[in-house]
Amino acid sequence: QSALTQPPSASGSPGQSVTISCTGTSSDVGTYNYVSWYQQHPGKAPKYMIYEVSKRPSGVPDRFSGSKSGNTASLTVSGLQAEDEADYYCSSFAGSNNVVFGGGTKLIVL
Amino acid sequence: QVQLVESGGGVVQPGRSLRLSCAASGFTFSSYAMHWVRQAPGKGLEWLAVISYDGSRTHYADSVKGRFTISRDSSKNTLYLQMNSLRPEDTAVYHCARAPRGDSSGYYLGMDLWGQGTTVTVSS
């Protein structure tokens, strides 16, 4: 159950697009289309942003989108806004009834 | 109001036990699989355990298997985490989280509702 790999930080200016990667293995991200993404502001509970790689729950702006290629999933935030500054975590079903999270990425809006 | 509220955290000595609770309200608790996830100070999220909607299936991360037990009481709309043989590395904020409806086992669709968490500190 090794954690998924995310870059520690990512940044962009308001209005720009930023992509955060989430790299796993053929035992998790590479095999299953069960990748989710969460946004967490300091001191707050995580918020559900993406599920099944690219689906958005009701209420999540369409500026947030997800994709996957091979063992790497990605979250793209388009039209960056100040309130998008937060920590972002990916998670994946990892087979054998396990769930694994990434280490998290701090998104900085310049 | 749809929400999850954790309780039961505190300061505990290494080797001791603690039981966390998660009170669910605003939705049909018995229809949803539930998770426990923790976050150590300054660290990322770590999945700990999942229980199916009816309590018939549970599964644990290797880091807590044999020490932690997840359970639920649908008559009380409450999820529990019994933590035994606590270690300093178990110090964290513990969140309960709900799997979306339709994911009866809880493994596949992530977690669509989270509680604010309860803090556990393991220290002598």
PDB file of C-alpha atoms in Angstrom:
ATOM      1  CA  GLN A   1       0.000   0.000   0.000  1.00  0.00           C
ATOM      2  CA  SER A   2       2.461   2.664  -1.134  1.00  0.00           C
ATOM      3  CA  ALA A   3       1.161   6.201  -1.348  1.00  0.00           C
ATOM      4  CA  LEU A   4       0.522   7.720  -4.747  1.00  0.00           C
ATOM      5  CA  THR A   5       3.122  10.310  -5.801  1.00  0.00           C
ATOM      6  CA  GLN A   6       2.132  13.957  -6.137  1.00  0.00           C
ATOM      7  CA  PRO A   7       4.354  17.021  -6.544  1.00  0.00           C
ATOM      8  CA  PRO A   8       4.647  18.948  -3.260  1.00  0.00           C
ATOM      9  CA  SER A   9       3.527  22.175  -4.867  1.00  0.00           C
ATOM     10  CA  ALA A  10       2.135  23.745  -8.023  1.00  0.00           C
ATOM     11  CA  SER A  11       1.415  27.343  -8.857  1.00  0.00           C
ATOM     12  CA  GLY A  12      -0.229  29.612 -11.371  1.00  0.00           C
ATOM     13  CA  SER A  13      -1.548  33.123 -11.790  1.00  0.00           C
ATOM     14  CA  PRO A  14      -5.243  34.003 -11.708  1.00  0.00           C
ATOM     15  CA  GLY A  15      -6.932  33.002 -14.944  1.00  0.00           C
ATOM     16  CA  GLN A  16      -4.258  30.488 -15.889  1.00  0.00           C
ATOM     17  CA  SER A  17      -4.532  26.687 -15.904  1.00  0.00           C
ATOM     18  CA  VAL A  18      -2.586  24.374 -13.632  1.00  0.00           C
ATOM     19  CA  THR A  19      -2.284  20.583 -13.770  1.00  0.00           C
ATOM     20  CA  ILE A  20      -1.451  18.411 -10.767  1.00  0.00           C
ATOM     21  CA  SER A  21      -0.198  14.899 -11.372  1.00  0.00           C
ATOM     22  CA  CYS A  22      -0.795  11.749  -9.329  1.00  0.00           C
ATOM     23  CA  THR A  23       1.429   8.811 -10.184  1.00  0.00           C
ATOM     24  CA  GLY A  24       0.686   5.296  -9.057  1.00  0.00           C
ATOM     25  CA  THR A  25       1.424   1.854 -10.394  1.00  0.00           C
ATOM     26  CA  SER A  26      -0.177  -0.847 -12.463  1.00  0.00           C
ATOM     27  CA  SER A  27      -1.693  -2.120  -9.206  1.00  0.00           C
ATOM     28  CA  ASP A  28      -3.814   0.970  -8.645  1.00  0.00           C
ATOM     29  CA  VAL A  29      -4.117   3.990 -10.971  1.00  0.00           C
ATOM     30  CA  GLY A  30      -2.937   2.047 -14.008  1.00  0.00           C
ATOM     31  CA  THR A  31      -5.552  -0.676 -13.694  1.00  0.00           C
ATOM     32  CA  TYR A  32      -8.615   0.939 -12.148  1.00  0.00           C
ATOM     33  CA  ASN A  33     -10.633   3.961 -13.251  1.00  0.00           C
ATOM     34  CA  TYR A  34     -11.405   4.704  -9.616  1.00  0.00           C
ATOM     35  CA  VAL A  35      -9.355   7.824  -9.019  1.00  0.00           C
ATOM     36  CA  SER A  36     -10.793  10.599  -6.859  1.00  0.00           C
ATOM     37  CA  TRP A  37      -9.552  14.100  -6.053  1.00  0.00           C
ATOM     38  CA  TYR A  38     -10.111  16.241  -2.959  1.00  0.00           C
ATOM     39  CA  GLN A  39      -9.553  19.892  -2.113  1.00  0.00           C
ATOM     40  CA  GLN A  40      -8.612  20.841   1.433  1.00  0.00           C
ATOM     41  CA  HIS A  41      -8.345  24.388   2.747  1.00  0.00           C
ATOM     42  CA  PRO A  42      -6.320  24.913   5.950  1.00  0.00           C
ATOM     43  CA  GLY A  43      -8.146  23.666   9.003  1.00  0.00           C
ATOM     44  CA  LYS A  44     -11.050  22.401   6.945  1.00  0.00           C
ATOM     45  CA  ALA A  45     -12.354  18.986   5.990  1.00  0.00           C
ATOM     46  CA  PRO A  46     -11.489  17.679   2.516  1.00  0.00           C
ATOM     47  CA  LYS A  47     -14.002  18.370  -0.256  1.00  0.00           C
ATOM     48  CA  TYR A  48     -14.896  15.824  -2.942  1.00  0.00           C
ATOM     49  CA  MET A  49     -13.941  17.263  -6.351  1.00  0.00           C
ATOM     50  CA  ILE A  50     -13.584  14.407  -8.858  1.00  0.00           C
ATOM     51  CA  TYR A  51     -14.476  10.712  -8.925  1.00  0.00           C
ATOM     52  CA  GLU A  52     -13.983   7.879 -11.410  1.00  0.00           C
ATOM     53  CA  VAL A  53     -11.053   9.804 -12.941  1.00  0.00           C
ATOM     54  CA  SER A  54     -13.044  12.570 -14.591  1.00  0.00           C
ATOM     55  CA  LYS A  55     -16.562  12.865 -13.164  1.00  0.00           C
ATOM     56  CA  ARG A  56     -17.567  15.943 -11.176  1.00  0.00           C
ATOM     57  CA  PRO A  57     -19.983  15.770  -8.255  1.00  0.00           C
ATOM     58  CA  SER A  58     -22.867  18.185  -8.310  1.00  0.00           C
ATOM     59  CA  GLY A  59     -21.775  21.681  -7.339  1.00  0.00           C
ATOM     60  CA  VAL A  60     -18.124  21.395  -8.375  1.00  0.00           C
ATOM     61  CA  PRO A  61     -17.270  24.046 -10.984  1.00  0.00           C
ATOM     62  CA  ASP A  62     -16.424  22.791 -14.456  1.00  0.00           C
ATOM     63  CA  ARG A  63     -13.093  24.594 -14.110  1.00  0.00           C
ATOM     64  CA  PHE A  64     -11.977  21.401 -12.378  1.00  0.00           C
ATOM     65  CA  SER A  65     -11.350  18.421 -14.628  1.00  0.00           C
ATOM     66  CA  GLY A  66      -9.655  15.052 -14.310  1.00  0.00           C
ATOM     67  CA  SER A  67      -7.917  12.673 -16.673  1.00  0.00           C
ATOM     68  CA  LYS A  68      -5.674   9.623 -16.694  1.00  0.00           C
ATOM     69  CA  SER A  69      -2.910   8.213 -18.858  1.00  0.00           C
ATOM     70  CA  GLY A  70      -1.258   4.966 -17.906  1.00  0.00           C
ATOM     71  CA  ASN A  71      -0.246   5.015 -14.267  1.00  0.00           C
ATOM     72  CA  THR A  72      -0.702   8.787 -13.903  1.00  0.00           C
ATOM     73  CA  ALA A  73      -3.898  10.665 -13.148  1.00  0.00           C
ATOM     74  CA  SER A  74      -4.137  14.433 -13.412  1.00  0.00           C
ATOM     75  CA  LEU A  75      -6.291  17.220 -12.052  1.00  0.00           C
ATOM     76  CA  THR A  76      -6.486  20.393 -14.112  1.00  0.00           C
ATOM     77  CA  VAL A  77      -7.779  23.651 -12.685  1.00  0.00           C
ATOM     78  CA  SER A  78      -8.639  26.154 -15.393  1.00  0.00           C
ATOM     79  CA  GLY A  79      -9.300  29.843 -14.937  1.00  0.00           C
ATOM     80  CA  LEU A  80      -7.479  29.874 -11.604  1.00  0.00           C
ATOM     81  CA  GLN A  81      -9.127  31.859  -8.846  1.00  0.00           C
ATOM     82  CA  ALA A  82      -7.752  32.962  -5.489  1.00  0.00           C
ATOM     83  CA  GLU A  83     -10.083  30.578  -3.653  1.00  0.00           C
ATOM     84  CA  ASP A  84      -8.550  27.621  -5.486  1.00  0.00           C
ATOM     85  CA  GLU A  85      -5.444  27.972  -3.319  1.00  0.00           C
ATOM     86  CA  ALA A  86      -5.556  24.823  -1.190  1.00  0.00           C
ATOM     87  CA  ASP A  87      -4.081  21.368  -0.787  1.00  0.00           C
ATOM     88  CA  TYR A  88      -5.193  18.762  -3.304  1.00  0.00           C
ATOM     89  CA  TYR A  89      -5.129  15.007  -2.758  1.00  0.00           C
ATOM     90  CA  CYS A  90      -5.720  12.136  -5.128  1.00  0.00           C
ATOM     91  CA  SER A  91      -6.855   8.675  -4.108  1.00  0.00           C
ATOM     92  CA  SER A  92      -7.306   5.393  -5.916  1.00  0.00           C
ATOM     93  CA  PHE A  93      -8.747   1.963  -5.409  1.00  0.00           C
ATOM     94  CA  ALA A  94      -5.662  -0.221  -5.075  1.00  0.00           C
ATOM     95  CA  GLY A  95      -7.096  -3.695  -5.420  1.00  0.00           C
ATOM     96  CA  SER A  96      -7.448  -6.232  -2.600  1.00  0.00           C
ATOM     97  CA  ASN A  97     -10.023  -3.951  -0.986  1.00  0.00           C
ATOM     98  CA  ASN A  98      -7.505  -1.169  -0.373  1.00  0.00           C
ATOM     99  CA  VAL A  99      -7.652   2.569  -0.908  1.00  0.00           C
ATOM    100  CA  VAL A 100      -4.514   4.690  -1.239  1.00  0.00           C
ATOM    101  CA  PHE A 101      -4.014   8.464  -1.125  1.00  0.00           C
ATOM    102  CA  GLY A 102      -1.383  10.666  -2.646  1.00  0.00           C
ATOM    103  CA  GLY A 103       0.879  12.773  -0.484  1.00  0.00           C
ATOM    104  CA  GLY A 104      -0.876  15.988  -1.452  1.00  0.00           C
ATOM    105  CA  THR A 105      -0.031  19.047  -3.549  1.00  0.00           C
ATOM    106  CA  LYS A 106      -0.176  22.621  -2.336  1.00  0.00           C
ATOM    107  CA  LEU A 107      -1.654  24.793  -5.072  1.00  0.00           C
ATOM    108  CA  ILE A 108      -0.459  28.387  -4.870  1.00  0.00           C
ATOM    109  CA  VAL A 109      -2.280  31.144  -6.726  1.00  0.00           C
ATOM    110  CA  LEU A 110       0.318  33.816  -7.434  1.00  0.00           C
TER     111      LEU A 110
ATOM    112  CA  GLN B   1     -28.373  19.243   7.718  1.00  0.00           C
ATOM    113  CA  VAL B   2     -26.224  16.552   6.166  1.00  0.00           C
ATOM    114  CA  GLN B   3     -23.151  16.186   8.331  1.00  0.00           C
ATOM    115  CA  LEU B   4     -20.679  13.971  10.135  1.00  0.00           C
ATOM    116  CA  VAL B   5     -19.371  14.926  13.569  1.00  0.00           C
ATOM    117  CA  GLU B   6     -16.461  13.081  15.154  1.00  0.00           C
ATOM    118  CA  SER B   7     -15.759  12.871  18.870  1.00  0.00           C
ATOM    119  CA  GLY B   8     -13.683  10.911  21.344  1.00  0.00           C
ATOM    120  CA  GLY B   9     -10.225  12.239  20.608  1.00  0.00           C
ATOM    121  CA  GLY B  10      -7.770  13.287  23.280  1.00  0.00           C
ATOM    122  CA  VAL B  11      -4.349  12.703  24.775  1.00  0.00           C
ATOM    123  CA  VAL B  12      -3.512   9.080  25.539  1.00  0.00           C
ATOM    124  CA  GLN B  13      -0.382   7.249  26.622  1.00  0.00           C
ATOM    125  CA  PRO B  14       1.379   4.783  24.311  1.00  0.00           C
ATOM    126  CA  GLY B  15      -0.081   1.318  24.562  1.00  0.00           C
ATOM    127  CA  ARG B  16      -3.490   2.521  25.725  1.00  0.00           C
ATOM    128  CA  SER B  17      -6.820   2.422  23.890  1.00  0.00           C
ATOM    129  CA  LEU B  18      -9.303   4.996  22.633  1.00  0.00           C
ATOM    130  CA  ARG B  19     -12.652   4.787  20.877  1.00  0.00           C
ATOM    131  CA  LEU B  20     -13.685   7.410  18.350  1.00  0.00           C
ATOM    132  CA  SER B  21     -17.282   8.070  17.342  1.00  0.00           C
ATOM    133  CA  CYS B  22     -18.768   9.673  14.259  1.00  0.00           C
ATOM    134  CA  ALA B  23     -22.372  10.845  14.479  1.00  0.00           C
ATOM    135  CA  ALA B  24     -24.186  11.019  11.151  1.00  0.00           C
ATOM    136  CA  SER B  25     -27.218  13.178  10.508  1.00  0.00           C
ATOM    137  CA  GLY B  26     -29.334  14.408   7.619  1.00  0.00           C
ATOM    138  CA  PHE B  27     -29.102  11.237   5.542  1.00  0.00           C
ATOM    139  CA  THR B  28     -29.958   7.535   5.735  1.00  0.00           C
ATOM    140  CA  PHE B  29     -26.813   6.318   7.477  1.00  0.00           C
ATOM    141  CA  SER B  30     -27.633   2.642   6.978  1.00  0.00           C
ATOM    142  CA  SER B  31     -27.464   3.038   3.193  1.00  0.00           C
ATOM    143  CA  TYR B  32     -23.856   4.170   2.996  1.00  0.00           C
ATOM    144  CA  ALA B  33     -20.431   2.580   3.381  1.00  0.00           C
ATOM    145  CA  MET B  34     -18.179   4.568   5.698  1.00  0.00           C
ATOM    146  CA  HIS B  35     -14.439   5.219   6.073  1.00  0.00           C
ATOM    147  CA  TRP B  36     -11.930   6.442   8.635  1.00  0.00           C
ATOM    148  CA  VAL B  37      -9.048   8.569   7.328  1.00  0.00           C
ATOM    149  CA  ARG B  38      -6.349  10.284   9.369  1.00  0.00           C
ATOM    150  CA  GLN B  39      -3.974  13.180   8.853  1.00  0.00           C
ATOM    151  CA  ALA B  40      -0.806  13.433  10.929  1.00  0.00           C
ATOM    152  CA  PRO B  41       0.398  16.955  11.754  1.00  0.00           C
ATOM    153  CA  GLY B  42       1.674  18.616   8.590  1.00  0.00           C
ATOM    154  CA  LYS B  43       1.187  15.430   6.595  1.00  0.00           C
ATOM    155  CA  GLY B  44      -1.170  14.067   3.971  1.00  0.00           C
ATOM    156  CA  LEU B  45      -4.272  11.935   4.201  1.00  0.00           C
ATOM    157  CA  GLU B  46      -3.969   8.269   5.118  1.00  0.00           C
ATOM    158  CA  TRP B  47      -6.823   5.840   4.572  1.00  0.00           C
ATOM    159  CA  LEU B  48      -7.372   3.556   7.569  1.00  0.00           C
ATOM    160  CA  ALA B  49     -10.501   1.462   7.266  1.00  0.00           C
ATOM    161  CA  VAL B  50     -13.823   0.960   5.499  1.00  0.00           C
ATOM    162  CA  ILE B  51     -17.074  -0.711   6.510  1.00  0.00           C
ATOM    163  CA  SER B  52     -19.856  -1.659   4.115  1.00  0.00           C
ATOM    164  CA  TYR B  53     -23.304  -0.124   4.358  1.00  0.00           C
ATOM    165  CA  ASP B  54     -24.643  -3.068   6.354  1.00  0.00           C
ATOM    166  CA  GLY B  55     -21.540  -3.697   8.446  1.00  0.00           C
ATOM    167  CA  SER B  56     -20.964  -7.117   6.942  1.00  0.00           C
ATOM    168  CA  ARG B  57     -17.595  -6.267   5.392  1.00  0.00           C
ATOM    169  CA  THR B  58     -14.632  -4.386   6.780  1.00  0.00           C
ATOM    170  CA  HIS B  59     -11.111  -3.808   5.547  1.00  0.00           C
ATOM    171  CA  TYR B  60      -8.051  -2.107   7.002  1.00  0.00           C
ATOM    172  CA  ALA B  61      -4.806  -0.512   5.962  1.00  0.00           C
ATOM    173  CA  ASP B  62      -1.765  -2.589   6.872  1.00  0.00           C
ATOM    174  CA  SER B  63      -0.621   0.171   9.252  1.00  0.00           C
ATOM    175  CA  VAL B  64      -3.561  -0.415  11.605  1.00  0.00           C
ATOM    176  CA  LYS B  65      -4.639  -3.980  10.876  1.00  0.00           C
ATOM    177  CA  GLY B  66      -4.945  -5.974  14.084  1.00  0.00           C
ATOM    178  CA  ARG B  67      -4.934  -2.840  16.279  1.00  0.00           C
ATOM    179  CA  PHE B  68      -7.933  -0.816  15.023  1.00  0.00           C
ATOM    180  CA  THR B  69     -11.527  -1.985  14.563  1.00  0.00           C
ATOM    181  CA  ILE B  70     -14.197  -0.174  12.573  1.00  0.00           C
ATOM    182  CA  SER B  71     -17.845  -0.769  13.428  1.00  0.00           C
ATOM    183  CA  ARG B  72     -21.228   0.877  13.092  1.00  0.00           C
ATOM    184  CA  ASP B  73     -24.537   1.077  14.914  1.00  0.00           C
ATOM    185  CA  SER B  74     -27.239   2.072  12.464  1.00  0.00           C
ATOM    186  CA  SER B  75     -29.815   2.345  15.266  1.00  0.00           C
ATOM    187  CA  LYS B  76     -27.686   5.217  16.601  1.00  0.00           C
ATOM    188  CA  ASN B  77     -26.506   6.543  13.213  1.00  0.00           C
ATOM    189  CA  THR B  78     -22.971   6.248  14.528  1.00  0.00           C
ATOM    190  CA  LEU B  79     -19.667   4.965  13.197  1.00  0.00           C
ATOM    191  CA  TYR B  80     -16.886   3.887  15.537  1.00  0.00           C
ATOM    192  CA  LEU B  81     -13.151   3.327  15.478  1.00  0.00           C
ATOM    193  CA  GLN B  82     -11.726   1.296  18.349  1.00  0.00           C
ATOM    194  CA  MET B  83      -7.994   1.961  18.579  1.00  0.00           C
ATOM    195  CA  ASN B  84      -5.829  -0.330  20.683  1.00  0.00           C
ATOM    196  CA  SER B  85      -2.092  -0.470  21.390  1.00  0.00           C
ATOM    197  CA  LEU B  86      -1.700   3.148  20.370  1.00  0.00           C
ATOM    198  CA  ARG B  87       1.690   4.413  19.239  1.00  0.00           C
ATOM    199  CA  PRO B  88       3.132   7.927  19.006  1.00  0.00           C
ATOM    200  CA  GLU B  89       2.911   7.646  15.209  1.00  0.00           C
ATOM    201  CA  ASP B  90      -0.881   7.334  15.528  1.00  0.00           C
ATOM    202  CA  THR B  91      -0.990  11.008  16.516  1.00  0.00           C
ATOM    203  CA  ALA B  92      -3.261  12.665  13.959  1.00  0.00           C
ATOM    204  CA  VAL B  93      -6.592  14.238  13.188  1.00  0.00           C
ATOM    205  CA  TYR B  94      -9.065  11.423  12.524  1.00  0.00           C
ATOM    206  CA  HIS B  95     -11.837  12.013   9.984  1.00  0.00           C
ATOM    207  CA  CYS B  96     -14.833   9.868   9.224  1.00  0.00           C
ATOM    208  CA  ALA B  97     -16.053  10.017   5.643  1.00  0.00           C
ATOM    209  CA  ARG B  98     -18.969   8.696   3.636  1.00  0.00           C
ATOM    210  CA  ALA B  99     -18.769   6.710   0.416  1.00  0.00           C
ATOM    211  CA  PRO B 100     -21.250   7.877  -2.231  1.00  0.00           C
ATOM    212  CA  ARG B 101     -24.563   6.091  -2.567  1.00  0.00           C
ATOM    213  CA  GLY B 102     -24.176   3.257  -5.026  1.00  0.00           C
ATOM    214  CA  ASP B 103     -20.767   2.235  -3.695  1.00  0.00           C
ATOM    215  CA  SER B 104     -22.038  -0.248  -1.138  1.00  0.00           C
ATOM    216  CA  SER B 105     -18.601  -1.596  -0.303  1.00  0.00           C
ATOM    217  CA  GLY B 106     -16.968   1.829  -0.216  1.00  0.00           C
ATOM    218  CA  TYR B 107     -13.870   1.055  -2.241  1.00  0.00           C
ATOM    219  CA  TYR B 108     -14.499   2.642  -5.602  1.00  0.00           C
ATOM    220  CA  LEU B 109     -16.085   6.079  -5.730  1.00  0.00           C
ATOM    221  CA  GLY B 110     -14.113   7.956  -3.106  1.00  0.00           C
ATOM    222  CA  MET B 111     -15.598   9.893  -0.171  1.00  0.00           C
ATOM    223  CA  ASP B 112     -18.275  12.502  -0.768  1.00  0.00           C
ATOM    224  CA  LEU B 113     -18.870  13.783   2.754  1.00  0.00           C
ATOM    225  CA  TRP B 114     -16.288  14.358   5.487  1.00  0.00           C
ATOM    226  CA  GLY B 115     -16.360  15.326   9.111  1.00  0.00           C
ATOM    227  CA  GLN B 116     -14.116  18.037  10.548  1.00  0.00           C
ATOM    228  CA  GLY B 117     -12.126  15.477  12.492  1.00  0.00           C
ATOM    229  CA  THR B 118     -11.119  14.743  16.079  1.00  0.00           C
ATOM    230  CA  THR B 119      -7.541  15.034  17.312  1.00  0.00           C
ATOM    231  CA  VAL B 120      -5.716  12.100  18.865  1.00  0.00           C
ATOM    232  CA  THR B 121      -2.367  12.665  20.551  1.00  0.00           C
ATOM    233  CA  VAL B 122      -0.369   9.663  21.720  1.00  0.00           C
ATOM    234  CA  SER B 123       2.285  10.745  24.165  1.00  0.00           C
ATOM    235  CA  SER B 124       3.682   9.833  27.542  1.00  0.00           C
TER     236      SER B 124
END
